[in-house]
């Protein structure tokens, strides 16, 4: 552990440099190239020579510029990036000036703003001025002074010392030097850095463990960042002094991978701090990669580094992510393992770091003042009048390891589309720019309906480049929100001679680029509005062909299969049942218009939403209409869907739908079973591990997911959306499938669940795909599959039996019908091929009860929590629930235990083959009535709540919506039942039409024989209601 130096955190840089010079400090301050070619070698610059150069330049300033006209008069310096920046920064302090270091890459507009803000009258330049000087001179009249050459300043001949005779306390809050923001979100802003900002980094040595000091101390540190950049000042000036490392500077030439590699070979570099673009280029050269093995570590900062690049680097050296900002300098970090390189482990306790949720799994880093450790909080030197600072930097959590945070983007980067969807474009842009054919790119679309991509190519053969980068764009599109996905039509290119504007650190300035290309962006969107087709190189390749009826049908079908990522679209099946959204609709219209002289609009597709009907409409031909309301057609379809080992201990369970409410409790319980070695989770989400972690932490469940593997899946695909090697591996290792995933939407029609039903068949195929073994399958069905049991029941009050139901009429809704078809598919597979199958019909799940108030809650948007919350507001509670009066609810965590028992039974209890599926009912065998719970509930919700009939309660709910001026005026926070008014209205209608009707009950005789949890379960009572109320944390 690094020993804390005397006076740590209370030392000024100027004093430290002079002290080391006077003591003959052995380690050099810097190492600089002998020429502009790194191959010509390096020479070290001692603290004595460095301090002497500072004194020489301080005297030169006083002799040539005179004493400052005002205290800390600003002066501007712009020149080749070499050691003079470091010398001048310290010399200006001794001479009583403050130096402003602008980037030479600024635009005229940026210089105009910055010079006005700075107010300087004196400009320091080289004998051969930078082209940026001409831009500065256009903004204001300034006195110019040619600074001495570096060789002149480094002359070892001693000069009189100029001492800064001030105490740390006096200078802590005084300005030290000035730089500016990157300008990535607009015109760059002037930033004044104070002495205490730099001494705060020194104070990091006082903290428990500071990773940077242990890593950089006594090392030769190559710093590629320019000295007018924040990272260049931290790595190139502060850390060399405070860590006692030697800063190795690159030659004054473009910093390519070739140059960096040469420096590694010539300058005895221990550690490199590089921009991500340079790291990416190094990783592309096998020899350069091999040479990295000579380093003790490599750091990157200033932007993200792709995971692919990082994985190429880590076998050769330790990779470190760096992060900082002018407001808070850089962060005190704690050590982490090499494989955690994309993440940061902040010293949250002593540094005062808090991560506040900002939605979409992103958290903003905020710093809260810690009086005990305030010396090590530079941000409060820059902002002394505040007790907390929020950085606008967004991070995501490590999916399994608490305390690890990955930088994602800035709040400013987020694009908000016209439909309210949001996109963080940084990852997308980072992937596309890994192409050697791309200099830079920018996702645009703020306030538009969808995103577009502006590409700055390495050359301007657009057709060739588009074909080359399209696979990267498709890869980036995969995990991106739909409105953020880039279609080929929406890729356009920069104009030669009009490059994307960049900040000093090389990143594209987002706001400036949007402004520079505003007219081109407007023209692109105008040309593509309402499904028009822009005349591009892709037109002939990807348009829809309309030369004949059959060709048109085939072309439309193929297009939709690709757009919707499905295997087949039936000629008579509604597009929208497959999930065709408004953006995909516009893309379809645009593709059609490539082959038409007279363009169509979206209405034609809405009115003709099948392949056959649309083809006929486009070719002006009639086609036989298909009757979608014909019940016999649906029954034939359902029947067509039905046409179609040794016992062992289950060690691997495959679970679908794990990130949902019930799925999270189920996964948590499975992981605690001795008979379960590991769990494989198949989810549609690309970030299922992160969502799982968040879901478990929110519910107080275990967050150790080490024994869980996550795969992104598509159940409508015959291979479940898995790669062939993953499919083969899982089919040979999985012992039990628990298929829990199913879209819950009671408004959708039966046909729209086709992809889910197909998924069941695909799981049947999966379970029998490995020769010599059959994987057991437990299907989580629903009592929705039996919701119309009364129409087929032998007697009015007969319970629903624990068997396969063969009458299609027993299911009422599209949701229930799809579950019923799935049940029959599975039962058919069990009879025909001997597949071991259990079907579990799950009833109403309540809130958790096993672990008190802080292990989740009944999801408040569901009907019962909504009913109770609205009852508090309406001051009326229904004393009965009409057709759902009988209460056989099971708490969600108890249900997870029960289903795990049923899964164990499927695995370990032998059955004769080909006897069909086993059916179980996961409902509470101890049924009670709502009216029995009402007396105790009344005191819980509010003393002044009156009891009314259910019919009256629904009427009061409707009146509250009317009184609010409609649904838009309803406050869903206190009256959430309003948004479920159709659901309650339907129950009310049934209560009026059948006032004596009772709830349909499910038989549990066979279930309780094998499930002790349900057999021992008590009825829902006041204690559970009270617990759920506490979990919701609201009352009257």
GROMACS .gro file of C-alpha atoms in nm, residues 894 897-906 920-923 925 1004-1017:
model
   30
  894UNK     CA    1  -4.539  -1.963  -0.245
  897UNK     CA    2  -4.208  -2.309  -0.423
  898UNK     CA    3  -4.510  -2.512  -0.533
  899UNK     CA    4  -4.415  -2.514  -0.899
  900UNK     CA    5  -4.062  -2.620  -0.808
  901UNK     CA    6  -4.213  -2.915  -0.619
  902UNK     CA    7  -4.415  -3.009  -0.926
  903UNK     CA    8  -4.099  -2.984  -1.137
  904UNK     CA    9  -3.918  -3.214  -0.895
  905UNK     CA   10  -4.209  -3.456  -0.922
  906UNK     CA   11  -4.184  -3.456  -1.302
  920UNK     CA   12  -5.200  -2.977  -1.209
  921UNK     CA   13  -5.382  -2.671  -1.075
  922UNK     CA   14  -5.170  -2.414  -0.893
  923UNK     CA   15  -5.451  -2.250  -0.696
  925UNK     CA   16  -5.715  -2.543  -0.214
 1004UNK     CA   17  -5.679  -2.976  -0.672
 1005UNK     CA   18  -5.717  -3.339  -0.556
 1006UNK     CA   19  -5.427  -3.474  -0.765
 1007UNK     CA   20  -5.213  -3.164  -0.722
 1008UNK     CA   21  -5.205  -3.173  -0.342
 1009UNK     CA   22  -5.098  -3.539  -0.350
 1010UNK     CA   23  -4.762  -3.440  -0.498
 1011UNK     CA   24  -4.733  -3.081  -0.376
 1012UNK     CA   25  -4.708  -3.046  -0.001
 1013UNK     CA   26  -4.678  -2.669  -0.027
 1014UNK     CA   27  -5.029  -2.637  -0.165
 1015UNK     CA   28  -5.166  -2.910   0.058
 1016UNK     CA   29  -5.053  -2.715   0.366
 1017UNK     CA   30  -5.142  -2.369   0.235
   0.00000   0.00000   0.00000
